[in-house]
Amino acid sequence: MTTERVLEKRQFGHRARLALTPTQVRLMDDQAHAARAMWNQLHDLWTMTPRCQRSLTRMDQALRQARKEVDWYAVLPAQAAQAVLKTYFQAWRNCWGGRAEEPTFKARIRSVMSVDIPQGRDLQIKRVHRRWGVVNIPRVGRVRFRWTKDLPVGKRADKDNRITGARLVKDALGWHIAFRVQSLQPAPEPHGGGQVGIDAGVNLPLALSDGNHQDHGRPPRLPDGTADRDKWLNPDEKAKLLRLEQRAAHRKSFRKPKDRGSNRLRNTYDQIKQLRARATRRAVDWQHRTTTNLARTYGTIVVEQLNITNMVKSARGTTDNPGTNVAQKSGLNRSINQEAWGRTVTMLTYKTARHGGTLHKVPAPNTSLRCSACGFITPGSREGQATFVCKNPDCGWQGNADHNAARNVLHLYRMGHALIPAAGRAVVRRTRGVKPTAAR
């Protein structure tokens, strides 16, 4: 007896650290600067051209002509230059569709340095060691990278399982390569786990309705009550960061207005960026580990529909109508941004779908003010940020405020107040064979 075997086509990315020589770093920097300058040239040409004459063909011709006339454009491979053009047009499509703002000029300092490699066959990836692999980068040569995930290369690569391209990205810790991987895997069976409601907070990062709270063990505030924006750094790193910030402020005091900063000042800023990037990596790593564990444990995860942009708006106000508690609101906004609630929900969305579960969103109003035991909203029940004590004489339930909100989130879902499920799309292909077991 044969059954239909459901396979789904998945596309995901994998980022690896590159080990470059000083010469290779200079070549990749030149390519990134050329790609940024090409973007700016396309943007200027687009804005100066009348609307009736704007077309992809016209922009492509101008790009080809520029590569012939400008010598330093030649350091950028032709396919990478075409990728810049396609990315620019996609940015305008996202703007027209209401998914993003209009494309803008890319400054040298504030923009992220990146180069696209749209063709996967140009990479020629090979594993040479248990921890290292080698990839070919056009106009740069063979480069080693950290092998931390099995990639479909060599005999393991086929039409359905392969690397379709990559992007080179530079941050404060150096150059990295982000592979675009396409694979065909069995569709997961429905998850048999239970239901859980999650409330994202500041004192308790992720509070679960069943009491299995997820805490990264790093207090959001210092002993004096101010927000700790460097909580992902150890004491030695915090002390080093303080010294670097003091040194940068001292060196900046000697700079005259509109003068370019010294090399020593830029070097100090680079060291500060490295520490900040290291803290960000630790936070993202904790989010990945935590969301993966939640997706494997629970079949249905319910979260709040939060408008984080409005939650972190400044309370400063205007000159005529100044705000109140500006410093406290600023610290709260900083703590909310550090927890990156939106990134957590994004990770849960695709990880629950990968493990056969579902993620639902419910309305957020009054979830932290309503008692999860009696269902009443009684004034004064919320005592501070961490404690909830129901003032209803017939109830009197008390506990952690975030735990109370998580129970309310799950109760809203069970009462049928869930919004549209946040499920990812998948390309399904059916073949005949034995029905696979659940991939978890």
Short mmCIF file of C-alpha atoms in Angstrom, two decimals:
data_model
loop_
_atom_site.label_atom_id
_atom_site.label_comp_id
_atom_site.label_asym_id
_atom_site.label_seq_id
_atom_site.Cartn_x
_atom_site.Cartn_y
_atom_site.Cartn_z
CA MET A 1 0.00 0.00 0.00
CA THR A 2 1.39 3.36 -1.02
CA THR A 3 0.54 6.77 0.33
CA GLU A 4 1.26 10.25 -0.88
CA ARG A 5 4.44 11.65 0.57
CA VAL A 6 4.20 15.38 1.15
CA LEU A 7 7.42 17.30 0.63
CA GLU A 8 7.82 21.01 1.04
CA LYS A 9 10.36 23.35 -0.44
CA ARG A 10 12.13 25.44 2.20
CA GLN A 11 14.38 28.42 1.78
CA PHE A 12 16.51 29.63 4.63
CA GLY A 13 19.79 31.39 5.25
CA HIS A 14 22.97 30.38 7.02
CA ARG A 15 25.57 32.89 8.14
CA ALA A 16 29.23 32.01 8.62
CA ARG A 17 32.31 33.97 9.65
CA LEU A 18 35.05 34.48 7.05
CA ALA A 19 38.78 34.23 7.74
CA LEU A 20 40.32 36.83 5.42
CA THR A 21 43.82 38.04 4.80
CA PRO A 22 44.49 41.81 4.84
CA THR A 23 44.61 41.83 1.04
CA GLN A 24 41.25 40.06 0.78
CA VAL A 25 39.71 42.47 3.28
CA ARG A 26 40.83 45.42 1.14
CA LEU A 27 39.40 43.82 -2.03
CA MET A 28 36.04 43.14 -0.39
CA ASP A 29 35.89 46.65 1.05
CA ASP A 30 36.48 48.06 -2.45
CA GLN A 31 33.63 45.95 -3.83
CA ALA A 32 31.28 47.07 -1.07
CA HIS A 33 32.09 50.75 -1.61
CA ALA A 34 31.59 50.32 -5.36
CA ALA A 35 28.19 48.69 -4.77
CA ARG A 36 27.17 51.53 -2.44
CA ALA A 37 28.29 54.18 -4.96
CA MET A 38 26.40 52.35 -7.72
CA TRP A 39 23.24 52.40 -5.60
CA ASN A 40 23.61 56.14 -5.06
CA GLN A 41 24.15 56.73 -8.77
CA LEU A 42 21.02 54.76 -9.61
CA HIS A 43 19.08 56.72 -7.01
CA ASP A 44 20.22 60.07 -8.39
CA LEU A 45 19.42 59.01 -11.95
CA TRP A 46 15.99 57.74 -10.90
CA THR A 47 15.03 60.93 -9.05
CA MET A 48 16.25 63.22 -11.87
CA THR A 49 14.53 61.27 -14.65
CA PRO A 50 10.91 62.24 -15.46
CA ARG A 51 8.36 59.67 -14.42
CA CYS A 52 7.32 58.93 -17.96
CA GLN A 53 10.89 57.92 -18.87
CA ARG A 54 11.71 55.73 -15.86
CA SER A 55 12.24 52.10 -16.85
CA LEU A 56 14.40 49.14 -15.94
CA THR A 57 15.93 49.07 -19.41
CA ARG A 58 17.03 52.69 -19.21
CA MET A 59 18.61 52.17 -15.80
CA ASP A 60 20.37 49.04 -17.00
CA GLN A 61 21.87 50.89 -19.95
CA ALA A 62 23.08 53.69 -17.70
CA LEU A 63 24.64 51.13 -15.35
CA ARG A 64 26.51 49.41 -18.18
CA GLN A 65 27.77 52.74 -19.49
CA ALA A 66 28.99 53.74 -16.05
CA ARG A 67 30.97 50.51 -15.71
CA LYS A 68 32.78 51.37 -18.96
CA GLU A 69 33.56 54.96 -18.02
CA VAL A 70 34.39 54.66 -14.30
CA ASP A 71 37.49 52.56 -13.75
CA TRP A 72 36.96 51.68 -10.09
CA TYR A 73 33.53 50.22 -10.88
CA ALA A 74 35.38 47.31 -12.48
CA VAL A 75 36.28 45.89 -9.05
CA LEU A 76 32.63 44.89 -8.68
CA PRO A 77 31.66 41.75 -10.67
CA ALA A 78 29.04 42.24 -13.37
CA GLN A 79 26.53 39.94 -11.65
CA ALA A 80 26.93 41.82 -8.38
CA ALA A 81 26.27 45.09 -10.23
CA GLN A 82 23.09 43.64 -11.72
CA ALA A 83 22.07 42.53 -8.23
CA VAL A 84 22.36 46.16 -7.05
CA LEU A 85 19.99 47.21 -9.84
CA LYS A 86 17.47 44.48 -9.01
CA THR A 87 17.65 45.27 -5.30
CA TYR A 88 17.01 48.95 -5.99
CA PHE A 89 13.93 48.20 -8.09
CA GLN A 90 12.67 45.76 -5.49
CA ALA A 91 12.99 48.51 -2.89
CA TRP A 92 10.67 50.69 -4.97
CA ARG A 93 8.20 47.81 -5.39
CA ASN A 94 8.15 47.38 -1.62
CA CYS A 95 7.50 51.11 -1.28
CA TRP A 96 4.65 51.05 -3.79
CA GLY A 97 3.16 48.05 -2.02
CA GLY A 98 3.22 49.82 1.33
CA ARG A 99 5.76 47.42 2.84
CA ALA A 100 8.65 49.88 3.25
CA GLU A 101 9.68 53.50 2.94
CA GLU A 102 11.18 55.07 -0.18
CA PRO A 103 14.80 54.15 -1.01
CA THR A 104 17.26 56.79 0.12
CA PHE A 105 20.87 57.79 -0.35
CA LYS A 106 23.35 55.40 1.30
CA ALA A 107 25.91 57.26 3.38
CA ARG A 108 29.41 55.89 3.74
CA ILE A 109 29.31 55.68 7.54
CA ARG A 110 25.73 54.72 8.36
CA SER A 111 25.08 52.16 5.61
CA VAL A 112 25.85 48.45 5.92
CA MET A 113 28.65 47.25 3.64
CA SER A 114 27.43 44.29 1.57
CA VAL A 115 27.96 42.59 -1.79
CA ASP A 116 25.63 40.10 -3.48
CA ILE A 117 26.70 36.87 -5.16
CA PRO A 118 23.50 35.92 -7.02
CA GLN A 119 24.82 32.75 -8.68
CA GLY A 120 25.32 29.77 -6.40
CA ARG A 121 27.54 27.95 -8.90
CA ASP A 122 30.19 30.67 -8.55
CA LEU A 123 30.76 29.81 -4.88
CA GLN A 124 32.34 26.36 -5.40
CA ILE A 125 32.01 25.44 -1.73
CA LYS A 126 34.14 22.65 -0.36
CA ARG A 127 34.62 21.30 3.13
CA VAL A 128 38.28 20.89 3.98
CA HIS A 129 38.18 20.32 7.74
CA ARG A 130 35.77 19.50 10.51
CA ARG A 131 35.55 23.18 11.43
CA TRP A 132 36.46 24.95 8.21
CA GLY A 133 35.20 25.19 4.66
CA VAL A 134 36.40 27.04 1.56
CA VAL A 135 34.29 29.25 -0.70
CA ASN A 136 35.19 31.05 -3.90
CA ILE A 137 34.38 34.78 -3.94
CA PRO A 138 34.50 36.50 -7.37
CA ARG A 139 37.43 38.93 -7.76
CA VAL A 140 38.73 37.90 -4.32
CA GLY A 141 39.65 34.22 -4.53
CA ARG A 142 39.33 31.23 -2.22
CA VAL A 143 38.37 32.17 1.34
CA ARG A 144 38.01 30.03 4.44
CA PHE A 145 34.85 30.18 6.54
CA ARG A 146 33.68 28.55 9.76
CA TRP A 147 31.77 25.32 9.07
CA THR A 148 29.00 25.17 11.68
CA LYS A 149 26.18 23.64 9.62
CA ASP A 150 25.99 20.88 7.04
CA LEU A 151 25.39 22.52 3.66
CA PRO A 152 24.14 20.83 0.46
CA VAL A 153 27.43 20.87 -1.45
CA GLY A 154 29.30 18.33 -3.57
CA LYS A 155 27.49 15.00 -3.93
CA ARG A 156 24.77 16.12 -1.54
CA ALA A 157 23.67 18.94 -3.87
CA ASP A 158 20.97 18.39 -6.48
CA LYS A 159 18.17 20.32 -8.14
CA ASP A 160 16.07 20.52 -5.00
CA ASN A 161 18.82 20.77 -2.39
CA ARG A 162 21.40 23.39 -3.23
CA ILE A 163 22.82 26.82 -2.45
CA THR A 164 21.24 29.41 -4.71
CA GLY A 165 23.46 32.37 -3.83
CA ALA A 166 25.02 34.34 -1.02
CA ARG A 167 25.59 37.82 0.33
CA LEU A 168 28.74 39.21 1.88
CA VAL A 169 28.01 41.42 4.91
CA LYS A 170 30.41 43.36 7.11
CA ASP A 171 29.72 44.32 10.71
CA ALA A 172 31.87 45.51 13.58
CA LEU A 173 33.37 42.02 14.01
CA GLY A 174 34.42 41.57 10.38
CA TRP A 175 33.15 40.06 7.14
CA HIS A 176 30.58 37.27 7.06
CA ILE A 177 28.89 35.32 4.30
CA ALA A 178 25.16 34.57 4.35
CA PHE A 179 24.27 31.56 2.18
CA ARG A 180 20.84 31.23 0.59
CA VAL A 181 19.93 27.55 0.95
CA GLN A 182 17.09 25.74 -0.79
CA SER A 183 16.03 22.28 0.40
CA LEU A 184 13.21 19.81 -0.14
CA GLN A 185 12.18 18.16 3.12
CA PRO A 186 9.23 16.10 4.34
CA ALA A 187 6.40 18.23 5.63
CA PRO A 188 6.09 17.96 9.42
CA GLU A 189 3.11 16.21 10.92
CA PRO A 190 0.81 18.21 13.22
CA HIS A 191 2.53 18.89 16.52
CA GLY A 192 1.11 16.95 19.43
CA GLY A 193 2.25 19.39 22.11
CA GLY A 194 0.03 21.50 24.31
CA GLN A 195 -1.02 25.13 24.21
CA VAL A 196 0.83 27.99 25.85
CA GLY A 197 0.40 31.74 26.10
CA ILE A 198 3.45 33.99 26.10
CA ASP A 199 3.77 37.50 27.45
CA ALA A 200 6.88 39.48 26.55
CA GLY A 201 8.15 41.72 29.30
CA VAL A 202 11.16 43.64 30.56
CA ASN A 203 11.73 42.18 34.03
CA LEU A 204 10.82 38.70 32.79
CA PRO A 205 11.71 38.35 29.08
CA LEU A 206 9.21 35.58 28.22
CA ALA A 207 6.52 34.63 30.73
CA LEU A 208 4.61 31.42 29.93
CA SER A 209 1.09 30.61 31.03
CA ASP A 210 2.15 27.23 32.46
CA GLY A 211 4.83 28.81 34.66
CA ASN A 212 7.80 27.59 32.57
CA HIS A 213 9.20 31.12 32.25
CA GLN A 214 12.20 31.83 30.02
CA ASP A 215 14.72 34.17 31.63
CA HIS A 216 18.19 35.00 30.34
CA GLY A 217 19.41 35.77 33.86
CA ARG A 218 20.48 39.32 33.10
CA PRO A 219 18.74 42.05 35.15
CA PRO A 220 17.32 44.86 33.00
CA ARG A 221 18.24 47.58 35.52
CA LEU A 222 21.25 48.65 37.53
CA PRO A 223 21.22 48.99 41.35
CA ASP A 224 20.47 52.72 41.01
CA GLY A 225 17.30 51.94 39.02
CA THR A 226 18.53 53.03 35.58
CA ALA A 227 18.25 50.79 32.53
CA ASP A 228 21.28 48.58 31.87
CA ARG A 229 21.88 48.77 28.12
CA ASP A 230 25.05 46.64 28.41
CA LYS A 231 23.54 43.70 30.27
CA TRP A 232 24.87 41.18 27.73
CA LEU A 233 28.48 42.11 28.59
CA ASN A 234 30.44 40.67 31.49
CA PRO A 235 31.94 42.99 34.17
CA ASP A 236 35.35 43.16 32.48
CA GLU A 237 33.77 44.05 29.14
CA LYS A 238 31.59 46.69 30.79
CA ALA A 239 34.64 48.26 32.39
CA LYS A 240 36.46 48.23 29.06
CA LEU A 241 33.45 49.80 27.34
CA LEU A 242 33.33 52.58 29.93
CA ARG A 243 37.01 53.33 29.41
CA LEU A 244 36.57 53.43 25.65
CA GLU A 245 33.57 55.77 25.87
CA GLN A 246 35.49 58.12 28.17
CA ARG A 247 38.47 58.02 25.82
CA ALA A 248 36.25 58.77 22.83
CA ALA A 249 34.64 61.72 24.62
CA HIS A 250 38.08 63.07 25.55
CA ARG A 251 39.42 62.79 22.00
CA LYS A 252 36.24 64.22 20.53
CA SER A 253 36.64 67.35 22.67
CA PHE A 254 39.73 68.33 20.65
CA ARG A 255 37.90 68.14 17.32
CA LYS A 256 36.69 71.42 15.88
CA PRO A 257 33.21 71.70 14.36
CA LYS A 258 32.91 70.27 10.83
CA ASP A 259 36.37 68.73 11.08
CA ARG A 260 36.99 65.10 10.28
CA GLY A 261 37.74 62.90 13.27
CA SER A 262 41.24 61.61 13.86
CA ASN A 263 42.32 58.05 13.20
CA ARG A 264 42.63 57.45 16.93
CA LEU A 265 39.04 58.56 17.48
CA ARG A 266 37.78 56.29 14.70
CA ASN A 267 39.79 53.42 16.15
CA THR A 268 38.16 53.97 19.53
CA TYR A 269 34.71 54.01 17.94
CA ASP A 270 35.51 50.74 16.15
CA GLN A 271 36.39 49.07 19.46
CA ILE A 272 33.11 50.29 20.95
CA LYS A 273 31.21 48.87 17.98
CA GLN A 274 32.89 45.51 18.45
CA LEU A 275 31.72 45.27 22.04
CA ARG A 276 28.19 46.32 21.04
CA ALA A 277 28.14 43.73 18.24
CA ARG A 278 29.33 41.02 20.64
CA ALA A 279 26.45 41.85 23.02
CA THR A 280 23.96 41.73 20.15
CA ARG A 281 25.20 38.32 19.08
CA ARG A 282 24.73 36.94 22.56
CA ALA A 283 21.18 38.28 22.70
CA VAL A 284 20.30 36.79 19.29
CA ASP A 285 21.85 33.45 20.28
CA TRP A 286 19.67 33.33 23.40
CA GLN A 287 16.59 34.11 21.33
CA HIS A 288 17.38 31.34 18.84
CA ARG A 289 17.91 28.74 21.53
CA THR A 290 14.82 29.75 23.47
CA THR A 291 12.44 29.93 20.49
CA THR A 292 13.69 26.58 19.15
CA ASN A 293 12.98 24.94 22.51
CA LEU A 294 9.49 26.47 22.63
CA ALA A 295 8.68 25.36 19.07
CA ARG A 296 9.74 21.80 19.89
CA THR A 297 7.80 21.68 23.16
CA TYR A 298 4.44 23.30 22.34
CA GLY A 299 2.08 22.72 19.44
CA THR A 300 0.15 25.98 19.77
CA ILE A 301 1.83 29.22 20.85
CA VAL A 302 -0.20 32.38 21.49
CA VAL A 303 1.32 35.85 21.69
CA GLU A 304 0.03 39.41 21.84
CA GLN A 305 -0.45 41.62 18.81
CA LEU A 306 1.86 44.45 19.88
CA ASN A 307 2.51 47.74 18.12
CA ILE A 308 6.08 48.13 19.29
CA THR A 309 6.64 51.32 17.31
CA ASN A 310 4.00 53.14 19.32
CA MET A 311 5.18 51.60 22.59
CA VAL A 312 8.69 53.06 22.28
CA LYS A 313 7.67 56.58 21.25
CA SER A 314 9.40 59.35 23.15
CA ALA A 315 7.55 61.11 25.96
CA ARG A 316 9.49 64.35 25.52
CA GLY A 317 6.57 66.21 23.95
CA THR A 318 6.87 69.71 22.56
CA THR A 319 7.92 73.09 23.87
CA ASP A 320 4.31 74.16 24.42
CA ASN A 321 3.24 70.79 25.83
CA PRO A 322 6.27 69.12 27.46
CA GLY A 323 6.04 65.51 28.54
CA THR A 324 6.36 64.06 32.03
CA ASN A 325 8.67 61.32 33.34
CA VAL A 326 10.79 61.63 30.23
CA ALA A 327 13.86 59.96 31.74
CA GLN A 328 11.87 56.98 33.03
CA LYS A 329 10.10 56.52 29.70
CA SER A 330 13.42 56.75 27.89
CA GLY A 331 14.86 53.98 30.05
CA LEU A 332 11.77 51.83 29.47
CA ASN A 333 12.01 52.36 25.71
CA ARG A 334 15.66 51.34 25.77
CA SER A 335 14.82 48.16 27.68
CA ILE A 336 12.02 47.27 25.24
CA ASN A 337 14.31 47.75 22.26
CA GLN A 338 16.97 45.56 23.88
CA GLU A 339 14.56 42.66 24.35
CA ALA A 340 13.65 42.77 20.60
CA TRP A 341 10.14 41.38 20.98
CA GLY A 342 9.44 41.62 17.26
CA ARG A 343 12.46 39.45 16.45
CA THR A 344 11.29 36.86 18.96
CA VAL A 345 7.85 36.65 17.32
CA THR A 346 9.45 36.35 13.89
CA MET A 347 11.58 33.43 15.05
CA LEU A 348 8.58 31.72 16.65
CA THR A 349 6.56 32.14 13.45
CA TYR A 350 8.79 30.14 11.15
CA LYS A 351 10.05 27.71 13.79
CA THR A 352 6.57 26.62 14.87
CA ALA A 353 5.64 26.05 11.22
CA ARG A 354 8.83 24.03 10.73
CA HIS A 355 7.93 21.73 13.65
CA GLY A 356 4.27 21.33 12.72
CA GLY A 357 2.87 23.80 15.23
CA THR A 358 0.97 27.05 14.87
CA LEU A 359 1.42 30.56 16.21
CA HIS A 360 -1.57 32.81 16.90
CA LYS A 361 -1.91 36.44 17.93
CA VAL A 362 -4.56 37.93 20.19
CA PRO A 363 -5.47 41.56 20.97
CA ALA A 364 -3.19 43.10 23.58
CA PRO A 365 -5.45 45.62 25.43
CA ASN A 366 -6.00 44.90 29.14
CA THR A 367 -4.08 41.60 29.20
CA SER A 368 -1.83 42.95 31.96
CA LEU A 369 -4.68 44.64 33.91
CA ARG A 370 -7.25 41.83 33.97
CA CYS A 371 -7.12 39.15 36.65
CA SER A 372 -6.57 35.73 35.09
CA ALA A 373 -8.49 33.99 37.90
CA CYS A 374 -11.74 35.97 38.10
CA GLY A 375 -11.59 37.96 34.84
CA PHE A 376 -12.28 41.37 36.44
CA ILE A 377 -10.31 44.57 35.98
CA THR A 378 -10.02 46.13 39.42
CA PRO A 379 -8.21 49.46 39.94
CA GLY A 380 -4.94 49.11 41.82
CA SER A 381 -4.42 45.41 41.12
CA ARG A 382 -1.21 46.01 39.22
CA GLU A 383 1.38 46.83 41.88
CA GLY A 384 4.46 48.00 40.01
CA GLN A 385 6.04 46.14 37.12
CA ALA A 386 6.46 42.70 38.71
CA THR A 387 3.48 42.00 41.04
CA PHE A 388 -0.24 41.55 40.43
CA VAL A 389 -2.66 41.37 43.37
CA CYS A 390 -6.36 41.16 42.51
CA LYS A 391 -8.37 43.68 44.54
CA ASN A 392 -11.63 41.82 43.99
CA PRO A 393 -12.83 40.75 47.49
CA ASP A 394 -14.13 37.46 46.11
CA CYS A 395 -10.84 36.56 44.40
CA GLY A 396 -7.60 37.87 45.90
CA TRP A 397 -5.33 36.03 43.43
CA GLN A 398 -1.75 37.24 43.45
CA GLY A 399 1.37 36.37 41.51
CA ASN A 400 3.81 37.60 38.92
CA ALA A 401 2.30 40.28 36.70
CA ASP A 402 3.80 38.85 33.50
CA HIS A 403 2.56 35.36 34.39
CA ASN A 404 -0.93 36.79 34.90
CA ALA A 405 -0.76 38.43 31.45
CA ALA A 406 0.40 35.18 29.83
CA ARG A 407 -2.61 33.33 31.30
CA ASN A 408 -4.91 36.02 29.92
CA VAL A 409 -3.29 35.69 26.48
CA LEU A 410 -3.98 31.96 26.39
CA HIS A 411 -7.53 32.49 27.69
CA LEU A 412 -8.28 34.95 24.86
CA TYR A 413 -7.21 32.35 22.31
CA ARG A 414 -9.37 29.66 23.86
CA MET A 415 -12.34 32.06 23.85
CA GLY A 416 -11.97 32.54 20.10
CA HIS A 417 -10.39 36.00 20.01
CA ALA A 418 -7.35 34.94 17.94
CA LEU A 419 -6.38 36.99 14.93
CA ILE A 420 -5.20 35.56 11.61
CA PRO A 421 -2.56 32.86 12.29
CA ALA A 422 0.97 33.96 11.41
CA ALA A 423 1.93 30.97 9.28
CA GLY A 424 4.61 30.94 6.60
CA ARG A 425 4.04 29.81 3.04
CA ALA A 426 5.51 26.61 1.70
CA VAL A 427 5.74 25.16 -1.80
CA VAL A 428 4.36 21.62 -1.53
CA ARG A 429 5.34 18.79 -3.83
CA ARG A 430 3.68 15.37 -3.66
CA THR A 431 5.42 12.11 -4.51
CA ARG A 432 4.49 8.51 -3.91
CA GLY A 433 6.12 6.58 -1.13
CA VAL A 434 5.88 5.80 2.53
CA LYS A 435 4.48 8.54 4.71
CA PRO A 436 7.38 9.96 6.76
CA THR A 437 7.38 10.43 10.50
CA ALA A 438 7.18 13.88 12.06
CA ALA A 439 10.39 15.86 11.71
CA ARG A 440 10.94 17.60 15.02
#
